[in-house]
Amino acid sequence: MDWIAFVELTFQPPLMDLETAVAIAGGRIADPADLYDSISAEEFAIVEVWLTNIQKIIDDLTKGAECERISAVLTRSPTLALRMRPLDDGSVVLLVPIGVIVRIRLLAALLLIYPDRDYVMRIVAPLIDERPESDWELPPRLRPIFGEFVDDDHHWQLLGRFASEWAPEPELNLTLREVTWSAMTYVVMHEVAHVLRGHLDANLRKLQEDRLGHALPVSDHEFRRALELDADTWGAALFLFTVEITFDQWKTPDHRAIAFHYIGFAITLLFGMYDTRRKALDLYAEMVYPHPVVRHQLFLRATNGHLSARKPEWLDDWQQHEFTGWTRCVRAFWRLDEDAFIGEFGLPSQQGRQWVPVTALNYSIADSSSTDGQLEREIALLEGVDRLLDSWRQAS
Amino acid sequence: MRHPGPRPSAAPGVDMSRERADDAYIFTDLGGPVMSEADLALLSLPTRELDIMLGEALTAGEFGAKDLSDTEKEAVARRWLTTELDRIRDAICGSRVRTIMFGAETEKRNLLFAAVADALGSLRGLPVPVSVLSARLIQYGLDRICGADIPAAPDGP
């Protein structure tokens, strides 16, 4: 038995070359026409320009830092999950599925058509209620946006059908580009934060500590969750920094008002889209990511902190207009739930099954103390693990 | 916990989660203890479970902004198997596995499992547990992999 080989195997994550990593993430996009018209050639070209620009920003951010080089690659997967992984040449690849971009765009088009007004009926349940997954079902016509995929081509067909059925009005295109830019830039900066904050090394160090039998003050899932909280926090700051350096025109209050409104809308949409399964706050206690309501609160905490330090003159505008964007998106989600409930997006596949809200972003006064308490616990965890990582950095 | 027993070994014949006991292993003519009972239990798992385990291994070093669902892990495993099929075929189809494969009776399934794991163990840098991969390939059918007709993805392994 080659024990050294075994130790190496267990110490290291599976490193692979760039092409294998891209292949298992869905492969490169050979031809945008291959995406069943879920995105037009013009919009696809804009996505490619966005990726080129974001790569330049990533290069600038990582140039002076002692960290791995990051390459962003667009893949053909219809998944919602953007991933980042280390490669065998010491660099890192950021795998950006075109699926998440298409889904954000289509969902934004759907939500933006709902009038921005309140209404009396809400279909929600308290976040503290646990619901078995067997009770929920996504309305069939919303599955292309929120649902998982069985195979790539089948899901692209569904997205293509959805795009033709809910084709956005041409006058919405500019707004949709802003929303998609904001959501995607934030999620990319979350991944960049993992690299800049040394999380890849931290992961390896954690494995070493485990192997040496050293007891750490946090469990495995708490450790990983803290890294995600850290990436959310620093990703939010990097995102606003990117906004600041990308758009000169946002220096005027009028432009800032519009920009911050759509950023608020986009980030809320992203968190709302990301988890359609677990609605109850308690179901997030043992997972890697906090509840979307809590994640959004953390986003606000991080962005307010960043602007207070760097751009205090923007802070009032930010708080005012991000809030209107958040409100608009949450209300639109409620309207979407209402339409789902009355059968606008199809009927349940089995008798006795029921719709639950398409998003976990359900707010109610009754839940506020629970979510505030959870937020405080997340911050305490983040600070605890931050101290641990600092001690590791100093020791090395 | 998906796996019914201890964690599947990262290399053939190794189970780090418990004390080694000789009677817990199947001995073959391939040179000593090869597969633990926990490894052998993999053979009876549904294909989907094996794919999810492969997908978990393949994405273990990744970060993301949301959890990967089991369906997504399955997709990752299927894509990886398609990518690696030639290398896997080279490893197992030209080896003594072939001899066992084509002479195999049902009771030799465990022996076949060990032989496949042994052959795959020669591949450098496999980012998945060899025992899980071996079970998955046997479930798919070694004759289909080593035969002339190799179906393409998504119907592939």
PDB file of N, CA and C in Angstrom, chain A residues 209-254:
ATOM      1  N   GLU A 209      -5.438  20.326   9.313  1.00  0.00           N
ATOM      2  CA  GLU A 209      -5.735  20.337  10.749  1.00  0.00           C
ATOM      3  C   GLU A 209      -6.568  19.110  11.125  1.00  0.00           C
ATOM      4  N   ASP A 210      -7.511  18.772  10.260  1.00  0.00           N
ATOM      5  CA  ASP A 210      -8.333  17.585  10.514  1.00  0.00           C
ATOM      6  C   ASP A 210      -7.468  16.334  10.548  1.00  0.00           C
ATOM      7  N   ARG A 211      -6.574  16.241   9.562  1.00  0.00           N
ATOM      8  CA  ARG A 211      -5.730  15.054   9.462  1.00  0.00           C
ATOM      9  C   ARG A 211      -4.818  14.919  10.674  1.00  0.00           C
ATOM     10  N   LEU A 212      -4.375  16.063  11.186  1.00  0.00           N
ATOM     11  CA  LEU A 212      -3.472  16.037  12.344  1.00  0.00           C
ATOM     12  C   LEU A 212      -4.249  15.864  13.651  1.00  0.00           C
ATOM     13  N   GLY A 213      -5.556  15.811  13.547  1.00  0.00           N
ATOM     14  CA  GLY A 213      -6.381  15.590  14.734  1.00  0.00           C
ATOM     15  C   GLY A 213      -6.532  16.822  15.606  1.00  0.00           C
ATOM     16  N   HIS A 214      -6.224  17.988  15.067  1.00  0.00           N
ATOM     17  CA  HIS A 214      -6.372  19.210  15.855  1.00  0.00           C
ATOM     18  C   HIS A 214      -7.850  19.611  15.899  1.00  0.00           C
ATOM     19  N   ALA A 215      -8.359  19.783  17.098  1.00  0.00           N
ATOM     20  CA  ALA A 215      -9.764  20.177  17.229  1.00  0.00           C
ATOM     21  C   ALA A 215      -9.909  21.665  16.931  1.00  0.00           C
ATOM     22  N   LEU A 216     -10.814  22.005  16.048  1.00  0.00           N
ATOM     23  CA  LEU A 216     -11.076  23.403  15.733  1.00  0.00           C
ATOM     24  C   LEU A 216     -12.348  23.855  16.448  1.00  0.00           C
ATOM     25  N   PRO A 217     -12.471  25.156  16.683  1.00  0.00           N
ATOM     26  CA  PRO A 217     -13.649  25.621  17.427  1.00  0.00           C
ATOM     27  C   PRO A 217     -14.934  25.605  16.607  1.00  0.00           C
ATOM     28  N   VAL A 218     -14.854  25.202  15.344  1.00  0.00           N
ATOM     29  CA  VAL A 218     -16.058  25.174  14.502  1.00  0.00           C
ATOM     30  C   VAL A 218     -16.157  23.823  13.790  1.00  0.00           C
ATOM     31  N   SER A 219     -17.383  23.447  13.462  1.00  0.00           N
ATOM     32  CA  SER A 219     -17.599  22.207  12.722  1.00  0.00           C
ATOM     33  C   SER A 219     -17.264  22.430  11.244  1.00  0.00           C
ATOM     34  N   ASP A 220     -17.264  21.332  10.475  1.00  0.00           N
ATOM     35  CA  ASP A 220     -16.952  21.433   9.044  1.00  0.00           C
ATOM     36  C   ASP A 220     -17.910  22.398   8.337  1.00  0.00           C
ATOM     37  N   HIS A 221     -19.201  22.186   8.586  1.00  0.00           N
ATOM     38  CA  HIS A 221     -20.165  23.011   7.842  1.00  0.00           C
ATOM     39  C   HIS A 221     -20.125  24.469   8.300  1.00  0.00           C
ATOM     40  N   GLU A 222     -19.818  24.679   9.591  1.00  0.00           N
ATOM     41  CA  GLU A 222     -19.693  26.068  10.060  1.00  0.00           C
ATOM     42  C   GLU A 222     -18.495  26.751   9.412  1.00  0.00           C
ATOM     43  N   PHE A 223     -17.412  25.984   9.269  1.00  0.00           N
ATOM     44  CA  PHE A 223     -16.210  26.544   8.650  1.00  0.00           C
ATOM     45  C   PHE A 223     -16.502  26.961   7.216  1.00  0.00           C
ATOM     46  N   ARG A 224     -17.125  26.038   6.477  1.00  0.00           N
ATOM     47  CA  ARG A 224     -17.410  26.319   5.072  1.00  0.00           C
ATOM     48  C   ARG A 224     -18.434  27.461   4.932  1.00  0.00           C
ATOM     49  N   ARG A 225     -19.387  27.451   5.854  1.00  0.00           N
ATOM     50  CA  ARG A 225     -20.410  28.502   5.833  1.00  0.00           C
ATOM     51  C   ARG A 225     -19.777  29.874   6.099  1.00  0.00           C
ATOM     52  N   ALA A 226     -18.817  29.889   7.023  1.00  0.00           N
ATOM     53  CA  ALA A 226     -18.153  31.153   7.332  1.00  0.00           C
ATOM     54  C   ALA A 226     -17.393  31.663   6.110  1.00  0.00           C
ATOM     55  N   LEU A 227     -16.790  30.743   5.342  1.00  0.00           N
ATOM     56  CA  LEU A 227     -16.098  31.170   4.121  1.00  0.00           C
ATOM     57  C   LEU A 227     -17.091  31.780   3.134  1.00  0.00           C
ATOM     58  N   GLU A 228     -18.279  31.191   3.048  1.00  0.00           N
ATOM     59  CA  GLU A 228     -19.298  31.746   2.151  1.00  0.00           C
ATOM     60  C   GLU A 228     -19.793  33.107   2.640  1.00  0.00           C
ATOM     61  N   LEU A 229     -19.950  33.245   3.959  1.00  0.00           N
ATOM     62  CA  LEU A 229     -20.357  34.540   4.517  1.00  0.00           C
ATOM     63  C   LEU A 229     -19.297  35.593   4.218  1.00  0.00           C
ATOM     64  N   ASP A 230     -18.045  35.181   4.359  1.00  0.00           N
ATOM     65  CA  ASP A 230     -16.928  36.086   4.079  1.00  0.00           C
ATOM     66  C   ASP A 230     -16.942  36.496   2.603  1.00  0.00           C
ATOM     67  N   ALA A 231     -17.196  35.513   1.716  1.00  0.00           N
ATOM     68  CA  ALA A 231     -17.240  35.816   0.277  1.00  0.00           C
ATOM     69  C   ALA A 231     -18.434  36.710  -0.041  1.00  0.00           C
ATOM     70  N   ASP A 232     -19.554  36.484   0.622  1.00  0.00           N
ATOM     71  CA  ASP A 232     -20.718  37.369   0.417  1.00  0.00           C
ATOM     72  C   ASP A 232     -20.366  38.795   0.833  1.00  0.00           C
ATOM     73  N   THR A 233     -19.709  38.929   1.983  1.00  0.00           N
ATOM     74  CA  THR A 233     -19.382  40.253   2.520  1.00  0.00           C
ATOM     75  C   THR A 233     -18.387  40.985   1.618  1.00  0.00           C
ATOM     76  N   TRP A 234     -17.277  40.326   1.306  1.00  0.00           N
ATOM     77  CA  TRP A 234     -16.252  40.968   0.485  1.00  0.00           C
ATOM     78  C   TRP A 234     -16.695  41.066  -0.971  1.00  0.00           C
ATOM     79  N   GLY A 235     -17.504  40.097  -1.404  1.00  0.00           N
ATOM     80  CA  GLY A 235     -18.047  40.159  -2.765  1.00  0.00           C
ATOM     81  C   GLY A 235     -18.931  41.379  -2.945  1.00  0.00           C
ATOM     82  N   ALA A 236     -19.702  41.719  -1.902  1.00  0.00           N
ATOM     83  CA  ALA A 236     -20.569  42.903  -1.969  1.00  0.00           C
ATOM     84  C   ALA A 236     -19.727  44.166  -2.095  1.00  0.00           C
ATOM     85  N   ALA A 237     -18.645  44.237  -1.337  1.00  0.00           N
ATOM     86  CA  ALA A 237     -17.772  45.415  -1.403  1.00  0.00           C
ATOM     87  C   ALA A 237     -17.082  45.494  -2.768  1.00  0.00           C
ATOM     88  N   LEU A 238     -16.602  44.341  -3.265  1.00  0.00           N
ATOM     89  CA  LEU A 238     -15.954  44.329  -4.581  1.00  0.00           C
ATOM     90  C   LEU A 238     -16.941  44.710  -5.681  1.00  0.00           C
ATOM     91  N   PHE A 239     -18.168  44.284  -5.495  1.00  0.00           N
ATOM     92  CA  PHE A 239     -19.215  44.616  -6.470  1.00  0.00           C
ATOM     93  C   PHE A 239     -19.412  46.128  -6.539  1.00  0.00           C
ATOM     94  N   LEU A 240     -19.565  46.773  -5.383  1.00  0.00           N
ATOM     95  CA  LEU A 240     -19.760  48.228  -5.397  1.00  0.00           C
ATOM     96  C   LEU A 240     -18.528  48.949  -5.930  1.00  0.00           C
ATOM     97  N   PHE A 241     -17.359  48.394  -5.632  1.00  0.00           N
ATOM     98  CA  PHE A 241     -16.125  48.965  -6.173  1.00  0.00           C
ATOM     99  C   PHE A 241     -16.144  48.881  -7.706  1.00  0.00           C
ATOM    100  N   THR A 242     -16.611  47.748  -8.228  1.00  0.00           N
ATOM    101  CA  THR A 242     -16.709  47.563  -9.682  1.00  0.00           C
ATOM    102  C   THR A 242     -17.704  48.552 -10.284  1.00  0.00           C
ATOM    103  N   VAL A 243     -18.824  48.732  -9.598  1.00  0.00           N
ATOM    104  CA  VAL A 243     -19.814  49.725 -10.044  1.00  0.00           C
ATOM    105  C   VAL A 243     -19.158  51.099 -10.148  1.00  0.00           C
ATOM    106  N   GLU A 244     -18.406  51.414  -9.112  1.00  0.00           N
ATOM    107  CA  GLU A 244     -17.785  52.738  -9.015  1.00  0.00           C
ATOM    108  C   GLU A 244     -16.791  52.978 -10.159  1.00  0.00           C
ATOM    109  N   ILE A 245     -15.981  51.961 -10.469  1.00  0.00           N
ATOM    110  CA  ILE A 245     -14.951  52.193 -11.491  1.00  0.00           C
ATOM    111  C   ILE A 245     -15.486  51.995 -12.907  1.00  0.00           C
ATOM    112  N   THR A 246     -16.662  51.364 -13.042  1.00  0.00           N
ATOM    113  CA  THR A 246     -17.165  51.067 -14.380  1.00  0.00           C
ATOM    114  C   THR A 246     -18.011  52.197 -14.948  1.00  0.00           C
ATOM    115  N   PHE A 247     -18.787  52.832 -14.093  1.00  0.00           N
ATOM    116  CA  PHE A 247     -19.776  53.778 -14.610  1.00  0.00           C
ATOM    117  C   PHE A 247     -19.538  55.186 -14.084  1.00  0.00           C
ATOM    118  N   ASP A 248     -18.833  55.968 -14.875  1.00  0.00           N
ATOM    119  CA  ASP A 248     -18.562  57.350 -14.496  1.00  0.00           C
ATOM    120  C   ASP A 248     -19.846  58.157 -14.339  1.00  0.00           C
ATOM    121  N   GLN A 249     -20.814  57.849 -15.205  1.00  0.00           N
ATOM    122  CA  GLN A 249     -22.021  58.684 -15.214  1.00  0.00           C
ATOM    123  C   GLN A 249     -22.836  58.542 -13.931  1.00  0.00           C
ATOM    124  N   TRP A 250     -22.553  57.473 -13.148  1.00  0.00           N
ATOM    125  CA  TRP A 250     -23.323  57.287 -11.921  1.00  0.00           C
ATOM    126  C   TRP A 250     -22.908  58.277 -10.839  1.00  0.00           C
ATOM    127  N   LYS A 251     -22.000  59.159 -11.181  1.00  0.00           N
ATOM    128  CA  LYS A 251     -21.589  60.153 -10.196  1.00  0.00           C
ATOM    129  C   LYS A 251     -22.658  61.228 -10.008  1.00  0.00           C
ATOM    130  N   THR A 252     -23.627  61.317 -10.948  1.00  0.00           N
ATOM    131  CA  THR A 252     -24.705  62.292 -10.751  1.00  0.00           C
ATOM    132  C   THR A 252     -25.831  61.620  -9.964  1.00  0.00           C
ATOM    133  N   PRO A 253     -26.501  62.396  -9.106  1.00  0.00           N
ATOM    134  CA  PRO A 253     -27.552  61.798  -8.264  1.00  0.00           C
ATOM    135  C   PRO A 253     -28.650  61.107  -9.066  1.00  0.00           C
ATOM    136  N   ASP A 254     -29.048  61.690 -10.210  1.00  0.00           N
ATOM    137  CA  ASP A 254     -30.115  61.078 -10.993  1.00  0.00           C
ATOM    138  C   ASP A 254     -29.717  59.698 -11.503  1.00  0.00           C
TER     139      ASP A 254
END
